[in-house]
Coordinates of C-alpha atoms in Angstrom, one line a residue:
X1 CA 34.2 19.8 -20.4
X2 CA 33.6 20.0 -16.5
X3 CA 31.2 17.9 -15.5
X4 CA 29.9 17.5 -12.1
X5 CA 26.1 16.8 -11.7
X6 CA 24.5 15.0 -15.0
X7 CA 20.6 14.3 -14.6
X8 CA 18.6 11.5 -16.7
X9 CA 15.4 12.1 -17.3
X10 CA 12.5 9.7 -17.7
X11 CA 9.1 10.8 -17.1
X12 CA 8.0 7.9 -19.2
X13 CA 6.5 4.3 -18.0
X14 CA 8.0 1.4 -16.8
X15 CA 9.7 -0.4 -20.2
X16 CA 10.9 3.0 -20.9
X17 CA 12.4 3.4 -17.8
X18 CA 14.4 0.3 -18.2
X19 CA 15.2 1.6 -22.2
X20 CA 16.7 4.6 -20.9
X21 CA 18.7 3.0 -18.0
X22 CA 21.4 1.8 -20.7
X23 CA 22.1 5.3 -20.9
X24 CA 23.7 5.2 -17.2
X25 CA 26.7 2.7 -17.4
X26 CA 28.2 4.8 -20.5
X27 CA 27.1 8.2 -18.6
X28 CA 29.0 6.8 -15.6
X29 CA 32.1 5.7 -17.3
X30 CA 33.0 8.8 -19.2
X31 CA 32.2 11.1 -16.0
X32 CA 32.9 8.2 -13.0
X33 CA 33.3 11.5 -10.7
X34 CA 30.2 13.1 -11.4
X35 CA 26.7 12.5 -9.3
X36 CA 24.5 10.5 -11.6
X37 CA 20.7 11.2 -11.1
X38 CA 17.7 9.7 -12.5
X39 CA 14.4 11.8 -12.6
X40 CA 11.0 9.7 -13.3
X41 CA 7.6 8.6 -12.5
X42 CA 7.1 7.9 -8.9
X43 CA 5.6 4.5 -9.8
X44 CA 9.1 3.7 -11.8
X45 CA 11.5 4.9 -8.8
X46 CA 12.0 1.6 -7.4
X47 CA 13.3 -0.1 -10.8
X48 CA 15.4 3.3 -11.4
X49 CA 17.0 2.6 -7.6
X50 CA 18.3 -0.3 -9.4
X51 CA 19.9 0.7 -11.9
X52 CA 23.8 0.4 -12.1
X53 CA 26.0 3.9 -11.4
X54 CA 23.0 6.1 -10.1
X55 CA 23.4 8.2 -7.4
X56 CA 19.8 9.5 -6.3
X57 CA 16.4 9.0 -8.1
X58 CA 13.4 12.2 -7.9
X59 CA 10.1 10.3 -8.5
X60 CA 7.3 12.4 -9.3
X61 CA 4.4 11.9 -11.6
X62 CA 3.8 14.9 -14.5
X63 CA 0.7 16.5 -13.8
X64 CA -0.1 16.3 -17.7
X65 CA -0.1 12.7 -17.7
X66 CA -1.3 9.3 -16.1
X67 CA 1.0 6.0 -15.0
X68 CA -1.1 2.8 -15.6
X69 CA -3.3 2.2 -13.3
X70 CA -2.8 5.5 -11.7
X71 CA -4.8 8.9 -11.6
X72 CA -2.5 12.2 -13.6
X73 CA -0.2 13.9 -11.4
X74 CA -0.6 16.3 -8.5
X75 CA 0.4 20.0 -10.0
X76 CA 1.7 20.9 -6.9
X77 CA 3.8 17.5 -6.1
X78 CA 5.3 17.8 -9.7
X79 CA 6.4 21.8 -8.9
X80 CA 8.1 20.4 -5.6
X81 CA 10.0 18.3 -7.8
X82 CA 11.0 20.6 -10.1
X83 CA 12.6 23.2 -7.6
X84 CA 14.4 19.9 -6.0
X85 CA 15.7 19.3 -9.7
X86 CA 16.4 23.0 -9.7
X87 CA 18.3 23.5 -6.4
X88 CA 20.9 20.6 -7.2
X89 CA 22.0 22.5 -10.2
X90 CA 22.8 20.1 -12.5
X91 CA 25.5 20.9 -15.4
X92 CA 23.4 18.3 -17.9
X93 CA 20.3 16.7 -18.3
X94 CA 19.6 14.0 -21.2
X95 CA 15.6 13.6 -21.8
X96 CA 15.3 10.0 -23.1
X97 CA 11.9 11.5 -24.1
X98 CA 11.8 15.0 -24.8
X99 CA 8.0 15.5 -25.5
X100 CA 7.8 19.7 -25.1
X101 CA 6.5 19.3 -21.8
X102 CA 8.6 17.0 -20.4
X103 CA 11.7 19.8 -22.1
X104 CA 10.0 22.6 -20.8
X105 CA 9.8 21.4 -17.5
X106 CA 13.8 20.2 -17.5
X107 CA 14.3 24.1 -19.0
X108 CA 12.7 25.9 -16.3
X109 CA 14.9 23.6 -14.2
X110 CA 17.6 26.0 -15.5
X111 CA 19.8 23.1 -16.1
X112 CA 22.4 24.3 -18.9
X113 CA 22.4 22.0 -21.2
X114 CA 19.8 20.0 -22.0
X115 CA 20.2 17.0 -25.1
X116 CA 17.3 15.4 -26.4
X117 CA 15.8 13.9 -29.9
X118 CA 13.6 16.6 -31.5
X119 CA 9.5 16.3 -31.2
X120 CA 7.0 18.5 -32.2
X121 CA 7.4 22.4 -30.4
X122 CA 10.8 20.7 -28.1
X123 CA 13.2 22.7 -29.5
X124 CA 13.0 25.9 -28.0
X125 CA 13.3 23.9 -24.5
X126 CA 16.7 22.1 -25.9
X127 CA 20.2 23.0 -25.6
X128 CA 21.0 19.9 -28.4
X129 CA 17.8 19.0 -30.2
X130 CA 19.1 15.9 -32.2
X131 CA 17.3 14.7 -35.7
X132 CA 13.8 13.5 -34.6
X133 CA 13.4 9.4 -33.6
X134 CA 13.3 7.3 -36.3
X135 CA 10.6 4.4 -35.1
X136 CA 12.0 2.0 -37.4
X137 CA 15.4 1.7 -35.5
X138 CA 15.6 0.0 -32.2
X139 CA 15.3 2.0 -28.7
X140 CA 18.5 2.0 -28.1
X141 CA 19.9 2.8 -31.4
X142 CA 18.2 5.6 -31.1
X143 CA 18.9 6.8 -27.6
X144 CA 22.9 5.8 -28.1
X145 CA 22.7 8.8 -29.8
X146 CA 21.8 11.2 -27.1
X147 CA 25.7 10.6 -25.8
X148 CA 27.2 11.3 -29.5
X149 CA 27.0 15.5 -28.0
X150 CA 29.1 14.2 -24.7
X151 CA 31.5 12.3 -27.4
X152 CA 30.8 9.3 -25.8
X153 CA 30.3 6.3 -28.4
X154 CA 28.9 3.4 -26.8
X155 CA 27.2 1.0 -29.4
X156 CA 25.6 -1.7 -28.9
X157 CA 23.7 -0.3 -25.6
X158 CA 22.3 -3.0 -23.5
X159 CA 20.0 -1.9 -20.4
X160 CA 21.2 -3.5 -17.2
X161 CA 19.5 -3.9 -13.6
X162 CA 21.5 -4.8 -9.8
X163 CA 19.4 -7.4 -7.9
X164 CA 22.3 -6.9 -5.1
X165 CA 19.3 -4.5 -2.9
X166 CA 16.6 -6.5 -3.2
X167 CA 18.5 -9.6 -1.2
X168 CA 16.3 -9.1 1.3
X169 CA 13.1 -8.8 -0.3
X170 CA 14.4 -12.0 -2.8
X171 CA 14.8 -14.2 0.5
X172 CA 11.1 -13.4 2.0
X173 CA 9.9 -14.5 -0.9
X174 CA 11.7 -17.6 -1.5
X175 CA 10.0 -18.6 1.6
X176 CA 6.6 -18.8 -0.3
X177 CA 8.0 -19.1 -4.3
X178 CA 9.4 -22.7 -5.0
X179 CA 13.3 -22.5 -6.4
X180 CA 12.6 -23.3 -9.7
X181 CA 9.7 -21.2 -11.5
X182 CA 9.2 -19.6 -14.7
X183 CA 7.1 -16.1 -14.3
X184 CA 4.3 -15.9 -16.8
X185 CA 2.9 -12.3 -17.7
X186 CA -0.4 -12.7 -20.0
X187 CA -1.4 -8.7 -20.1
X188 CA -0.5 -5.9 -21.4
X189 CA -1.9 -2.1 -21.8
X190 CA -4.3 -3.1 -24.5
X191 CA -5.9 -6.3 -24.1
X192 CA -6.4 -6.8 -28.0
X193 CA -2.7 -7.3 -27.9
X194 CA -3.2 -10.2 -25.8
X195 CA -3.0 -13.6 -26.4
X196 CA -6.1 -15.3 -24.4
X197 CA -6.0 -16.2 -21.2
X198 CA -7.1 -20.2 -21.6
X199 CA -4.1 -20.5 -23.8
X200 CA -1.4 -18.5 -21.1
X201 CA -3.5 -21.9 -18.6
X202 CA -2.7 -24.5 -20.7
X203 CA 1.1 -23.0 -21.2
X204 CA 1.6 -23.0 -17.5
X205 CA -0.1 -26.7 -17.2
X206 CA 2.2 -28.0 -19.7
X207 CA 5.4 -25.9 -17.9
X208 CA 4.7 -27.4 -14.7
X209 CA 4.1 -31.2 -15.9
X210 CA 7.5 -30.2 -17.9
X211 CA 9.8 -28.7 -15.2
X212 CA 9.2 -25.4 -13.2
X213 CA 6.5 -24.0 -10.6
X214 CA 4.3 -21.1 -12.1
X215 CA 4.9 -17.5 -11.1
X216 CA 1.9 -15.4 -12.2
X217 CA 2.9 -11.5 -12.5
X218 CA -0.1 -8.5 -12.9
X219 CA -1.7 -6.5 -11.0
X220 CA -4.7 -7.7 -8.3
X221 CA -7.3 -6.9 -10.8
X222 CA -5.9 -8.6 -14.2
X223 CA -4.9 -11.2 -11.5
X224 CA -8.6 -11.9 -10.5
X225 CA -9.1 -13.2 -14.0
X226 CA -7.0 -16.3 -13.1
X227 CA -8.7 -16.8 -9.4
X228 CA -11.6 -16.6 -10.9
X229 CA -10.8 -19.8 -14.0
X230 CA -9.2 -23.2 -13.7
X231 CA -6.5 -22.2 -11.8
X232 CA -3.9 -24.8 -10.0
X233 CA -3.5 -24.5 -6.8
X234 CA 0.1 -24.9 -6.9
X235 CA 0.6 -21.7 -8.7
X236 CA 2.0 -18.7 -7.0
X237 CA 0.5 -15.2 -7.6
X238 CA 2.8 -12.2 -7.1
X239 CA 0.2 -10.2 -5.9
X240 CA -0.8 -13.0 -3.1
X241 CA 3.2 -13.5 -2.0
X242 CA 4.6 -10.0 -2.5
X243 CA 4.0 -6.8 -0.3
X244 CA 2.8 -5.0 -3.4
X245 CA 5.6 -3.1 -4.4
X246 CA 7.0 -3.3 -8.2
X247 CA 10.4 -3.4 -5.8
X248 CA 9.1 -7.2 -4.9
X249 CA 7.5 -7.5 -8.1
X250 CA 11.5 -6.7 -10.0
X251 CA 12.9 -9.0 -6.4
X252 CA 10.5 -11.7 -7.9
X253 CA 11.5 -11.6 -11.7
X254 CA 15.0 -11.3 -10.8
X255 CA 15.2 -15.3 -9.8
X256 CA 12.9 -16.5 -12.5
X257 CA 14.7 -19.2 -14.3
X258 CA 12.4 -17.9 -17.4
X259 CA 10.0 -15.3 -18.3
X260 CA 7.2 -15.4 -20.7
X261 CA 5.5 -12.3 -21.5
X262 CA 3.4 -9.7 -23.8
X263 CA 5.6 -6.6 -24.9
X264 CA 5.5 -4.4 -21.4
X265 CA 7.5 -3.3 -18.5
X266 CA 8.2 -6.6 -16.8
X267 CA 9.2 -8.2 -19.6
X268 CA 12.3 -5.8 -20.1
X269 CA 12.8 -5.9 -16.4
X270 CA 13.3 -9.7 -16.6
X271 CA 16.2 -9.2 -19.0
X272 CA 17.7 -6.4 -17.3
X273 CA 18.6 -9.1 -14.6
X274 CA 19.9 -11.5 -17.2
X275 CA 16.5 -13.6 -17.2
X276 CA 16.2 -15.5 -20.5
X277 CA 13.1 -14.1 -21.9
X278 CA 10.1 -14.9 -24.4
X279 CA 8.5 -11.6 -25.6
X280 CA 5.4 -11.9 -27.3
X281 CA 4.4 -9.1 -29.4
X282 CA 1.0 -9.1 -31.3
X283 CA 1.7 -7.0 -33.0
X284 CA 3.5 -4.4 -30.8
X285 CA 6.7 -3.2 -32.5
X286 CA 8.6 -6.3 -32.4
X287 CA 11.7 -4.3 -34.8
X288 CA 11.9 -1.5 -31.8
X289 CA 11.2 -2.5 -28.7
X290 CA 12.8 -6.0 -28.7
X291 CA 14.0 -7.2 -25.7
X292 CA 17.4 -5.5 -25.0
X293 CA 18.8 -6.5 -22.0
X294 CA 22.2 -8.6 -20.9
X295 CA 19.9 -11.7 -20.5
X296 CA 18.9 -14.1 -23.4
X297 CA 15.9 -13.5 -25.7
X298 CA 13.8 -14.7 -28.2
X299 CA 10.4 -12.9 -30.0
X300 CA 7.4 -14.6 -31.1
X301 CA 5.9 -11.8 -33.4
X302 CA 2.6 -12.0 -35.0
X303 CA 0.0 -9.5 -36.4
X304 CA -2.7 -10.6 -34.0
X305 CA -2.8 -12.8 -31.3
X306 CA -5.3 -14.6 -32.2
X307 CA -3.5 -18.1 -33.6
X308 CA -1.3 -17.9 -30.9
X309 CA -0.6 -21.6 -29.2
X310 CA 1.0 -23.3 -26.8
X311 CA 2.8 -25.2 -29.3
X312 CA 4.2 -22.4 -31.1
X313 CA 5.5 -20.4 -27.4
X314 CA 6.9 -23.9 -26.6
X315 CA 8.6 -24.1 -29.5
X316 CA 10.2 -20.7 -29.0
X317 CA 11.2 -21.8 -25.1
X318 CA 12.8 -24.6 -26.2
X319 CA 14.8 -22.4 -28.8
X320 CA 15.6 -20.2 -26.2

């Protein structure tokens, strides 16, 4: 099979992003002559610059759905993408995601053949519509199997980031970051999944008095909930230190010494860089979206969060 252009697809948020990244390395190894492209959501484009073997990345939000924190995407930005995905002419494209309009869109790209795991009304859209996702299997048992129709068998998958960019943007920071911190991340998209805020304080007081500076990571708004408590000032906030990017924000977690987090995007970033991480999922869906990166990991999995203490997240970092 003559391969030339070969187009990943992720029009997904951020942890799926980096879930679907694992898919490059095997991609680039089995075609290492072919131009490697990554299309996703423009807020995800500066994680999917970093991702080993890629070639170009199209960021553009779908116009039928909304990134966090962000409004749905322009119609007319979305149809600029499309003829850019269109006039590069790619041989394949693999959806990591293949909801109908996510397929439809790659189909009208005209992009010959086009593999994904069947959803509900995707198959007319698919070239290779594989047996549907089984949510009890891990992410990337599941998505190994989107390279089965290339004959490429690469099991166990593990997703992968390059900090070797973001030198730059690692050194500014280190002006203002202490050497040594641990990056704590106390949201998530649902804040019932969260474990509360007093007890994410009392973590970082004891982590300090143990052996690392603090590294808070969140956006300026979930941020203000700590400005506005007992916070130290001693901690570092990444929205007070960074130019607002999520390329600072990755720059940041990729020299943590540890990250603690809720089950969301920076945690898998963390361990995309090899960052030994603590991922707490209340409940989340500890048995599929495990941290699955090249770094070190441990889960602290519970129903609800409530219950949740500092003695039982210390125990897991000292297990890690």
């Amino acid at each position: 099979m003559s391969v030339d252009r070969i187009l990943l697809v992720s029009l997904d948020n951020l942890g799926d992003m980096v879930f679907a990244s694992a898919l490059a390395p095997p991609l680039r190894e089995r075609f290492p002559k072919a131009t490697l492209d990554i299309w996703c959501k423009e807020y995800t484009a500066d994680v999917a610059r970093l991702v080993p073997g890629v070639n170009d990345v199209i960021g553009s939000d779908p116009f039928w759905d909304r990134a966090p924190g962000r409004a749905k995407g322009s119609r007319a930005a979305f149809l600029r993408a499309m003829r850019t995905v269109r006039s590069r002419r790619y041989d394949i494209a693999l959806l990591a995601a293949a909801p109908w309009r996510t397929a439809a869109a790659v189909a009208a790209a005209r992009i010959p053949v086009r593999i994904g795991l069947r959803r509900r009304k995707n198959r007319a859209f698919l070239t290779n519509a594989l047996p549907d996702e089984n949510p009890r299997e891990p992410v990337l048992s599941e998505l190994a199997r989107l390279l089965e129709p290339l004959g490429i068998t690469a099991l166990p998958l593990r997703y992968r980031l390059d900090p070797a960019s973001l030198t730059t943007r690692r050194t500014r920071l280190m002006a203002t970051i202490p050497d040594s911190y641990v990056a704590l991340h106390p949201f998530a998209s649902k804040e019932n999944r969260c474990v509360p805020l007093p007890v994410w304080i009392d973590l970082a007081r004891r982590l300090s008095l143990r052996w690392a500076s603090i590294l808070w990571i969140g956006s300026p708004s979930e941020l203000d909930a700590l400005r506005t408590g007992a916070s130290d000032p001693a901690w570092r906030l990444i929205d007070r230190d960074s130019d607002g990017t999520l390329a600072d924000t990755a720059a940041a977690l990729s020299g943590a010494k540890l990250f603690i987090g809720h089950d969301s995007g920076p945690l898998h970033i963390a361990g995309a860089f090899g960052v030994p991480v603590l991922g707490i999922f209340a409940p989340g869906e500890p048995l599929r979206t495990f941290p699955q990166g090249v770094g070190p990991a441990r889960m602290l999995a519970r129903p609800s969060p409530n219950g949740i203490t500092v003695d039982d997240i210390l125990r897991e970092i000292d297990a890690l």
